Short mmCIF file of C-alpha atoms and ligand atoms in Angstrom, two decimals:
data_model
loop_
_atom_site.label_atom_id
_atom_site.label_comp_id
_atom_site.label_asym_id
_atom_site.label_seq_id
_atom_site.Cartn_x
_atom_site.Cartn_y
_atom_site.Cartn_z
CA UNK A 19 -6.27 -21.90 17.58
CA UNK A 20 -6.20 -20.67 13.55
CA UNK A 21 -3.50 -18.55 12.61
CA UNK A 22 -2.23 -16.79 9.60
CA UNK A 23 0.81 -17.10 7.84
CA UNK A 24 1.73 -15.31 4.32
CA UNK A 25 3.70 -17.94 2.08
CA UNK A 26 4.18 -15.97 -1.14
CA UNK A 27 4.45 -12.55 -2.18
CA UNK A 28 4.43 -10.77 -6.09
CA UNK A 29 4.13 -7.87 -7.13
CA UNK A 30 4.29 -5.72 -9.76
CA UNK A 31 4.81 -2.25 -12.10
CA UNK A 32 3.65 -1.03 -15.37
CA UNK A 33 6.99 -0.94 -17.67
CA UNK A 34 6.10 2.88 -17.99
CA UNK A 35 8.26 4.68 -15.91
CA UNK A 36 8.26 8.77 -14.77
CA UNK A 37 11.05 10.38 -13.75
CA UNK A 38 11.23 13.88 -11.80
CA UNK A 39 13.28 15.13 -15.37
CA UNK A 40 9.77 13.90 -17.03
CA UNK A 41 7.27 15.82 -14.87
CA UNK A 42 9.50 19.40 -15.39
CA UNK A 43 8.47 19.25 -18.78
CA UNK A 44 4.72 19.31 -17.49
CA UNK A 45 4.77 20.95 -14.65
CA UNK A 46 6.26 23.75 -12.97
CA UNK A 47 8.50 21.81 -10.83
CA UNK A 48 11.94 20.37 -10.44
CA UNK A 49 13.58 16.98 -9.57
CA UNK A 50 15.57 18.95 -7.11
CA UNK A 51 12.34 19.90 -4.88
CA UNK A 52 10.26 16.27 -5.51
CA UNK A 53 13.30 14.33 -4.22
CA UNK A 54 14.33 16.85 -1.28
CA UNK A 55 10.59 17.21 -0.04
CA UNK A 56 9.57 13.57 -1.00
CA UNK A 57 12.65 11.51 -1.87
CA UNK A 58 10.69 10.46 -4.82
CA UNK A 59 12.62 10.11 -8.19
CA UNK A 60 10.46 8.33 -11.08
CA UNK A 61 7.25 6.45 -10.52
CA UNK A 62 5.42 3.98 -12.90
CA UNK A 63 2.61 4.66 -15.05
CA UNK A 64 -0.20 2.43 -16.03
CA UNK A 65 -0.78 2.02 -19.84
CA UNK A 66 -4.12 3.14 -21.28
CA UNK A 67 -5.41 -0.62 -21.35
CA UNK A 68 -4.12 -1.71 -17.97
CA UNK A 69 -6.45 -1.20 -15.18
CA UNK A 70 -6.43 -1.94 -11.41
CA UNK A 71 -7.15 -5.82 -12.12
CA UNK A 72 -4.28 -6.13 -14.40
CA UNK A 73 -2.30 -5.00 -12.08
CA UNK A 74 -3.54 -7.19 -9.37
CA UNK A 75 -3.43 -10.44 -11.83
CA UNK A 76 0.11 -10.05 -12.81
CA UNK A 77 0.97 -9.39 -8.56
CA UNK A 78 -1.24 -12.51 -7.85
CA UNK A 79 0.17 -14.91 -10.31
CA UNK A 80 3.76 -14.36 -8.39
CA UNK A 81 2.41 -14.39 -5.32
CA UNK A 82 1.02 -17.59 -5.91
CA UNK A 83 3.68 -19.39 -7.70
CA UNK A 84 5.87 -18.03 -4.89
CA UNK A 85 3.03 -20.03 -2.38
CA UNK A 86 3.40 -23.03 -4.21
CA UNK A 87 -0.24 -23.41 -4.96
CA UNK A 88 -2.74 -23.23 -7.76
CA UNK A 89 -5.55 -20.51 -8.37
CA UNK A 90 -8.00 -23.13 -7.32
CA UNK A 91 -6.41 -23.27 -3.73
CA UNK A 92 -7.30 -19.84 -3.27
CA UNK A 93 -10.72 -19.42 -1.35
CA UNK A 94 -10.61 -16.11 -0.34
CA UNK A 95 -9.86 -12.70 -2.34
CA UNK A 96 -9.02 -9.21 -0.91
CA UNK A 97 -8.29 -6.57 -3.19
CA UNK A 98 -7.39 -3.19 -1.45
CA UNK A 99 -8.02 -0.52 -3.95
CA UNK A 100 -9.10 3.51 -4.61
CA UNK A 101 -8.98 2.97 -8.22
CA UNK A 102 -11.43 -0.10 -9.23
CA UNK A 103 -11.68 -0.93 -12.83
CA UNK A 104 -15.68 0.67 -12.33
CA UNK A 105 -18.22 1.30 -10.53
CA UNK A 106 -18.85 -2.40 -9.69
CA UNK A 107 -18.25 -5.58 -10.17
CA UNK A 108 -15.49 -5.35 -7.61
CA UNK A 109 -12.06 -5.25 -9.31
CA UNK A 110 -12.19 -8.92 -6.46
CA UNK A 111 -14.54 -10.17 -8.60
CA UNK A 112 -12.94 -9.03 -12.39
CA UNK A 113 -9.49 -10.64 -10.87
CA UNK A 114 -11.31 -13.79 -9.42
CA UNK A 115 -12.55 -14.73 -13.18
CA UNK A 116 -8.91 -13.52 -14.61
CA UNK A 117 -7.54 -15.79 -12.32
CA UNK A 118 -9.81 -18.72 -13.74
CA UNK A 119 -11.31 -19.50 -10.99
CA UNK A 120 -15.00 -19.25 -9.22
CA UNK A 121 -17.24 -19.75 -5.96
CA UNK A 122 -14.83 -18.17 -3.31
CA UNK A 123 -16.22 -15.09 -1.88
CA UNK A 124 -13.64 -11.94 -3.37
CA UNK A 125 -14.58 -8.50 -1.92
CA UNK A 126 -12.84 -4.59 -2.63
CA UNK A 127 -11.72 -2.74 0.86
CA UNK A 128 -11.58 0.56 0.60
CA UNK A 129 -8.91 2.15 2.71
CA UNK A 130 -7.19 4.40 0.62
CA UNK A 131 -3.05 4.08 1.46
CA UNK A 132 -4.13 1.87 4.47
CA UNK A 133 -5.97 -0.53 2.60
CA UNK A 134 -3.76 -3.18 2.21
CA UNK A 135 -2.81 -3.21 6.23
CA UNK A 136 -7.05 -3.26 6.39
CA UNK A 137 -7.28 -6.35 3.95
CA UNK A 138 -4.76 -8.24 5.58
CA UNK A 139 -6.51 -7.56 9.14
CA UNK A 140 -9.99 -8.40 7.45
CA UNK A 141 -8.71 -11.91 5.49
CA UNK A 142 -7.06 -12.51 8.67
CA UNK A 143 -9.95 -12.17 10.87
CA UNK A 144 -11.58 -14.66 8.28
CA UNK A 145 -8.73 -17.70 8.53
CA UNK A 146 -8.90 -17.09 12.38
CA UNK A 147 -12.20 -18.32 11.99
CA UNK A 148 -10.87 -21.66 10.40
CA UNK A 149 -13.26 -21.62 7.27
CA UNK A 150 -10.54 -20.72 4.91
CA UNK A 151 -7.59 -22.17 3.70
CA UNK A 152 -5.39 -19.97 1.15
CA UNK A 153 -6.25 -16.08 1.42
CA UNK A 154 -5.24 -13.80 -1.74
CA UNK A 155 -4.87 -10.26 -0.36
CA UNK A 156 -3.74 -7.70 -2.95
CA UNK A 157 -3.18 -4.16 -3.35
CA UNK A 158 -3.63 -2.97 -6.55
CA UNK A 159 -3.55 1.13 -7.83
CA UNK A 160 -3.54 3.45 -11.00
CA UNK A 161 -3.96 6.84 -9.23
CA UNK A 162 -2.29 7.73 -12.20
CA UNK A 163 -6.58 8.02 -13.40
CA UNK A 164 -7.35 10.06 -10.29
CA UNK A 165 -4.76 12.74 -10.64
CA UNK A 166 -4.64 16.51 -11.65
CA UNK A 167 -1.60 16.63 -14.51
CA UNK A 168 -1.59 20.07 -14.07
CA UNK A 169 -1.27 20.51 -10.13
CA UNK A 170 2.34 20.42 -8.83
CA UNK A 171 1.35 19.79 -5.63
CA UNK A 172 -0.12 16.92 -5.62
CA UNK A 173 0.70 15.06 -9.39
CA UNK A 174 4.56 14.37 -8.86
CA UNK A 175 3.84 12.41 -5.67
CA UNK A 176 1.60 9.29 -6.90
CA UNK A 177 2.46 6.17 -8.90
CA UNK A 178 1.06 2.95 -10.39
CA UNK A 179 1.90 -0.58 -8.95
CA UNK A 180 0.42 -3.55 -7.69
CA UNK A 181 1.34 -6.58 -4.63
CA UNK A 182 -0.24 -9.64 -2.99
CA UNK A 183 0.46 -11.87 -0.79
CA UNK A 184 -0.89 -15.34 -0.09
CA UNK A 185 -2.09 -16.12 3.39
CA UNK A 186 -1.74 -19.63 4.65
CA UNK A 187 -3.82 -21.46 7.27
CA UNK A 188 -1.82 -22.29 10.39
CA UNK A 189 -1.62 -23.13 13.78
CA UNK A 190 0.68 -20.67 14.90
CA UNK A 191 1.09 -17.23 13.92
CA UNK A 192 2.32 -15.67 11.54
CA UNK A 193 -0.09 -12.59 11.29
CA UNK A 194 0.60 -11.85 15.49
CA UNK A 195 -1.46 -8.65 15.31
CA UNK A 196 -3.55 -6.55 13.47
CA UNK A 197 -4.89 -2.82 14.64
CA UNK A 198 -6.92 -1.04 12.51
CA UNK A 199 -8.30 2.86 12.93
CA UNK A 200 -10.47 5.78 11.52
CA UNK A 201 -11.40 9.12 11.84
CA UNK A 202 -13.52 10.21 9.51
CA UNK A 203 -13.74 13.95 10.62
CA UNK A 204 -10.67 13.83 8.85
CA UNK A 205 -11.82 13.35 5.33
CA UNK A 206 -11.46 16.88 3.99
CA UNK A 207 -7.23 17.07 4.20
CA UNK A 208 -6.93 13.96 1.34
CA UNK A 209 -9.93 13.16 -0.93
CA UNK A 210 -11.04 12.34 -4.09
CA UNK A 211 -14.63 14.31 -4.23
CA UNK A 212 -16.43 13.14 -7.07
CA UNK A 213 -18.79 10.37 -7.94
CA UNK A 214 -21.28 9.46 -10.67
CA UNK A 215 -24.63 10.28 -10.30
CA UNK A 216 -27.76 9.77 -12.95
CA UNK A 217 -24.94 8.87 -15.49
CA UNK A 218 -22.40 12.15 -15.31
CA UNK A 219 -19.94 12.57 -13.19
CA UNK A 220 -20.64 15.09 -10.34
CA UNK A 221 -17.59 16.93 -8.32
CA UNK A 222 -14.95 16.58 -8.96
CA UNK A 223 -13.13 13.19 -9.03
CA UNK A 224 -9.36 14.43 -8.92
CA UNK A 225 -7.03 13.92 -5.66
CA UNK A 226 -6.99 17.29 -3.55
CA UNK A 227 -4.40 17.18 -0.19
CA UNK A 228 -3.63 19.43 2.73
CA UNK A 229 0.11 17.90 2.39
CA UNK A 230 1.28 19.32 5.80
CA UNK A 231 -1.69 18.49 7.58
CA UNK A 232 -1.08 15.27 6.51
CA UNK A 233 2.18 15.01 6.63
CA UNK A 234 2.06 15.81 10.59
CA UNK A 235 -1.00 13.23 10.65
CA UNK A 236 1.34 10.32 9.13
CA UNK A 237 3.87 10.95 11.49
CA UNK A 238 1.98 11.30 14.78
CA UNK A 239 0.01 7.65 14.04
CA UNK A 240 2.44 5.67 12.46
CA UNK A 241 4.41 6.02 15.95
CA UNK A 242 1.30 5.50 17.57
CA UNK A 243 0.57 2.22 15.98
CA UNK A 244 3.90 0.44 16.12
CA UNK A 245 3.75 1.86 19.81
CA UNK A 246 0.15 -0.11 19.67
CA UNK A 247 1.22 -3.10 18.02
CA UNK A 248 4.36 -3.50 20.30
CA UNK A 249 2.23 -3.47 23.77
CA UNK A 250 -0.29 -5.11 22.61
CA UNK A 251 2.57 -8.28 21.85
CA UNK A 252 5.16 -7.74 24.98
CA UNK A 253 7.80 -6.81 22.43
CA UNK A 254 10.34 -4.27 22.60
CA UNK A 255 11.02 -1.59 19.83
CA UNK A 256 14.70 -3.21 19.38
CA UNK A 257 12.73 -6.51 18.61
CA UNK A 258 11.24 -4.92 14.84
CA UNK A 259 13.63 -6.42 12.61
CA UNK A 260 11.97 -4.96 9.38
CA UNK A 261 9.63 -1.72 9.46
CA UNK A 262 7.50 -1.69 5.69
CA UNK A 263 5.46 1.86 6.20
CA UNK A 264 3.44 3.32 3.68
CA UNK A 265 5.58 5.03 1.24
CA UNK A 266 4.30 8.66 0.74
CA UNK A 267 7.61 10.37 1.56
CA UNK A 268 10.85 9.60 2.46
CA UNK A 269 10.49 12.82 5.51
CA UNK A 270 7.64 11.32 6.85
CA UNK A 271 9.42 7.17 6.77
CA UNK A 272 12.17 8.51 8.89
CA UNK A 273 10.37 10.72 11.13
CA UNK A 274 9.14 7.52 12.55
CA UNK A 275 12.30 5.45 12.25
CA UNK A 276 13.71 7.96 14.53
CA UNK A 277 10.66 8.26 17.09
CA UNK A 278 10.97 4.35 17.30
CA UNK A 279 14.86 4.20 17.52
CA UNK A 280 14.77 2.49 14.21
CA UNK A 281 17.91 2.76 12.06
CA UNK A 282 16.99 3.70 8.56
CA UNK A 283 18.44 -0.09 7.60
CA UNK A 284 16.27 -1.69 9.24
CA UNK A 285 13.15 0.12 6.91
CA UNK A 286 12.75 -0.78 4.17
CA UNK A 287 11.91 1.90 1.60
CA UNK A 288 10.64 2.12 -2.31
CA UNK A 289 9.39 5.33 -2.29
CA UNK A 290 12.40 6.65 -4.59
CA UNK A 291 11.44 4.48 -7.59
CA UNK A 292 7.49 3.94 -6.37
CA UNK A 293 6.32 7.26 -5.60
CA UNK A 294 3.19 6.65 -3.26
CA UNK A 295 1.21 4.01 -4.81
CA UNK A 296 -1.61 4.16 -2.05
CA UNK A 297 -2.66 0.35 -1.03
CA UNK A 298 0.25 -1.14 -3.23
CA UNK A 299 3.00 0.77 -1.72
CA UNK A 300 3.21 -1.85 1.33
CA UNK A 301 3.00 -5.02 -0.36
CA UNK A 302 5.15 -4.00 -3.40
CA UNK A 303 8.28 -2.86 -0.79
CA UNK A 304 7.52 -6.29 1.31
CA UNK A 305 7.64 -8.43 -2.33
CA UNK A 306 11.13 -6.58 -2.69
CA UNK A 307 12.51 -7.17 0.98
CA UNK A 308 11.17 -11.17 0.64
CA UNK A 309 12.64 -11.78 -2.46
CA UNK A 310 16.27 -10.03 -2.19
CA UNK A 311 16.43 -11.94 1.50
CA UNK A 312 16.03 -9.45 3.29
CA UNK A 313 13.20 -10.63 5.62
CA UNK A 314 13.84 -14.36 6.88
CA UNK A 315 12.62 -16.83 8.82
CA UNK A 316 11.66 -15.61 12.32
CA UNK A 317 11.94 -12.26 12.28
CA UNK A 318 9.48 -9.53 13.24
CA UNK A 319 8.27 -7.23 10.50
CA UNK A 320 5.80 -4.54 11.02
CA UNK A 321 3.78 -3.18 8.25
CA UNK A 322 2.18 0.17 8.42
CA UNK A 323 -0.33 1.77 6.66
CA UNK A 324 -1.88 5.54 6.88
CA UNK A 325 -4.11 7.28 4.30
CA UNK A 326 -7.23 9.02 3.38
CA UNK A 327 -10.42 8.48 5.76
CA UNK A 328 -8.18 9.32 7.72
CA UNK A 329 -7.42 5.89 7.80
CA UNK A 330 -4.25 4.24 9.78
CA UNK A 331 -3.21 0.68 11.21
CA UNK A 332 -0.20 -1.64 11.68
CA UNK A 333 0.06 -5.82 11.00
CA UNK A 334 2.60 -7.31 12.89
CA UNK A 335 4.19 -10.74 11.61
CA UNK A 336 6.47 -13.25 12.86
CA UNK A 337 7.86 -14.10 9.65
O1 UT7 B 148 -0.55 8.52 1.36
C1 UT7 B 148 -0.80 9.48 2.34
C2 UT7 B 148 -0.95 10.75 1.65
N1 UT7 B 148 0.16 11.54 1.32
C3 UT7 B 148 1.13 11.95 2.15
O2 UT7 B 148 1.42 11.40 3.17
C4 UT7 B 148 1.85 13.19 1.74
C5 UT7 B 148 2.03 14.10 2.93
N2 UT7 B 148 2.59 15.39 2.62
C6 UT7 B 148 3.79 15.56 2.05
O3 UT7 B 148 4.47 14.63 1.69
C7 UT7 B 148 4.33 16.98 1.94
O4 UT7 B 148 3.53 17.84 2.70
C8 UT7 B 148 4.42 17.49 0.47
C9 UT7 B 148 5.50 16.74 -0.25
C10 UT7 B 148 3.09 17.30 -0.22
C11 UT7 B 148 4.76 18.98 0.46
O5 UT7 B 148 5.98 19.20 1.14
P1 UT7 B 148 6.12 20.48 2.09
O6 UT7 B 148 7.50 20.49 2.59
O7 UT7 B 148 4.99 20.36 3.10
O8 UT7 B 148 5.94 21.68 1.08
P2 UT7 B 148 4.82 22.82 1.09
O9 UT7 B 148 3.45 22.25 0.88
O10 UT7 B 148 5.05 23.61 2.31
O11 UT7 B 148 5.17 23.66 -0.18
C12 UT7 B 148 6.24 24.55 -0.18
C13 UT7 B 148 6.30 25.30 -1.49
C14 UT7 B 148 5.03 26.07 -1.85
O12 UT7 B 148 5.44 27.28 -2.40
P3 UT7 B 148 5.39 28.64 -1.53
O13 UT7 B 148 3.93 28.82 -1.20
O14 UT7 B 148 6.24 28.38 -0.32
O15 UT7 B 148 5.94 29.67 -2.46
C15 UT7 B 148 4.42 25.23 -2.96
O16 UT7 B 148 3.69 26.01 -3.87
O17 UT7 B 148 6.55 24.39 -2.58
C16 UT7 B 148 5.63 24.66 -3.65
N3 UT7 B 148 5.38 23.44 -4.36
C17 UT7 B 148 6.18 23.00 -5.34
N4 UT7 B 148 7.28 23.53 -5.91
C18 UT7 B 148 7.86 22.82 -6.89
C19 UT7 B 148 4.40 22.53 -4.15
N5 UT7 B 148 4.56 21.50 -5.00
C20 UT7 B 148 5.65 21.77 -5.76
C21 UT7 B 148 6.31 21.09 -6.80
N6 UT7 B 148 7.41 21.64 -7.32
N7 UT7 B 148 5.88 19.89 -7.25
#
């Protein structure tokens, strides 16, 4: 049998940071109400130059060094991402030739906040198949581009950031489990509704959210997938060592700590100093738990992803 393992992890944030203080000078708002609804305090901000790749190649060189391994051992490329560099190529593609390198197939999935839980299921799918060797599966966002400055409701709850991981060929697991899910009947409560069309832009391409039809969305599948991903292994909840959920809001993290029995130490959380950073928010909080030792050898960690679509799914890992 082919497995997957990940051996390295990077990640990384624009040097431009937002605090709560910040956004009260644009907006009417407070620090008081983003970090009691949200338990967000700053987020990062992309400079005008940096785009979704950069992100991504500055997250994939760690992520590699921390494998051990060279661009050119990479035959696969993921990049989860809402915010490509353009219309097409693929911001896969614009990172494959940053990178150096050429010939391995490199593909966007679109997921919204899930998409980083969907690329790891999809590259993982691919090394079960025994064709590929080193996976790069990244997450990489600037919804800084796709927000409304000037709405309060929805601009003090997004940030910029990128992670990857490597994913190593192996013949035990690993990646134990991944479940992925949609409903698209969904789509109105989170969207972006705009696109180009004969060379202008038509709709209107700014984030719009039902936040407490979401919010009550979040919670109800991210218990239903660790609930999934347990059965579907024979483990118990007390066997998670490390829960990594999206990061959209501290409520909505420990709503399902607390419907799993979870201790809030055992989750790890970024949201504070991320902000939701959509498909990066996963890998960037699982590059932070690697490399202060949290996670170690052995242990289970369960990722956990939820987003627009609606889109939602776990990836369970013997570490
Ligand atoms: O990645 C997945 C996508 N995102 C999420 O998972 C986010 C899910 N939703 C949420 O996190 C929460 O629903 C929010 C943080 C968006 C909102 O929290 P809430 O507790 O559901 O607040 P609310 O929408 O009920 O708003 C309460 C009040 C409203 O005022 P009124 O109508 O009660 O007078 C809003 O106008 O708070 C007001 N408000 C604000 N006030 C100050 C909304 N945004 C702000 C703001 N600052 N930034």
């Amino acid at each position: 049998m082919n497995f997957s393992r990940i051996v390295g992890t990077g990640s990384y944030l624009p040097s431009r940071i937002l605090t709560n203080r910040d956004l009260e000078r644009m907006v009417d708002t407070s620090d008081e109400w983003v970090f009691t609804r949200t338990g967000i305090r700053q987020r990062h901000v992309a400079a005008d130059n940096e785009n979704a790749s950069d992100l991504a190649l500055a997250a994939s060189r760690r992520a590699i060094e921390a494998a051990g391994i060279t661009p050119r051992d990479i035959d696969l490329i993921v990049v989860a991402t809402t915010t490509p560099d353009m219309v097409f190529p693929s911001t896969a593609c614009i990172l494959q030739a940053k990178l150096g390198i050429k010939g391995c197939p490199a593909f966007d999935m679109q997921a919204v906040c899930s998409g980083f839980v969907y690329g790891i299921g999809a590259a993982d799918q691919f090394m079960r198949s025994g064709q590929y060797r080193h996976a790069l599966v990244v997450g990489a966002e600037v919804y800084s581009r796709i927000l409304d400055w000037k709405d309060r409701s929805t601009c003090v709850l997004f940030g910029d950031g990128a992670g990857a991981v490597v994913l190593k060929a192996d013949t035990a697991p690993g990646i134990m489990s991944c479940h992925l899910h949609a409903d698209g009947s969904y789509a109105d409560i989170l969207s972006v509704p705009g696109t180009v069309r004969g060379g202008e832009v038509s709709g209107r391409p700014l984030l719009k959210m039902e936040g407490g039809t979401v919010f009550k969305f979040a919670v109800k599948v991210l218990g239903e997938v660790a609930e999934e991903a347990l059965a579907a292994n024979n483990l118990a909840k007390s066997d998670i060592d490390w829960l990594i959920p999206h990061q959209a809001n501290i409520r909505i993290i420990q709503a399902t700590a607390r419907k799993l029995g979870l201790s809030m130490e055992k989750v790890v959380t970024t949201v504070d100093r991320h902000a939701n950073t959509s498909a990066a928010s996963v890998p960037l909080a699982l590059d932070e738990a690697v490399r202060d030792g949290r996670i170690r050898a052995g242990q289970h960690v369960l990722l956990e992803g939820v987003g627009g679509g609606f889109t939602w799914g776990s990836v369970l890992i013997k570490w």
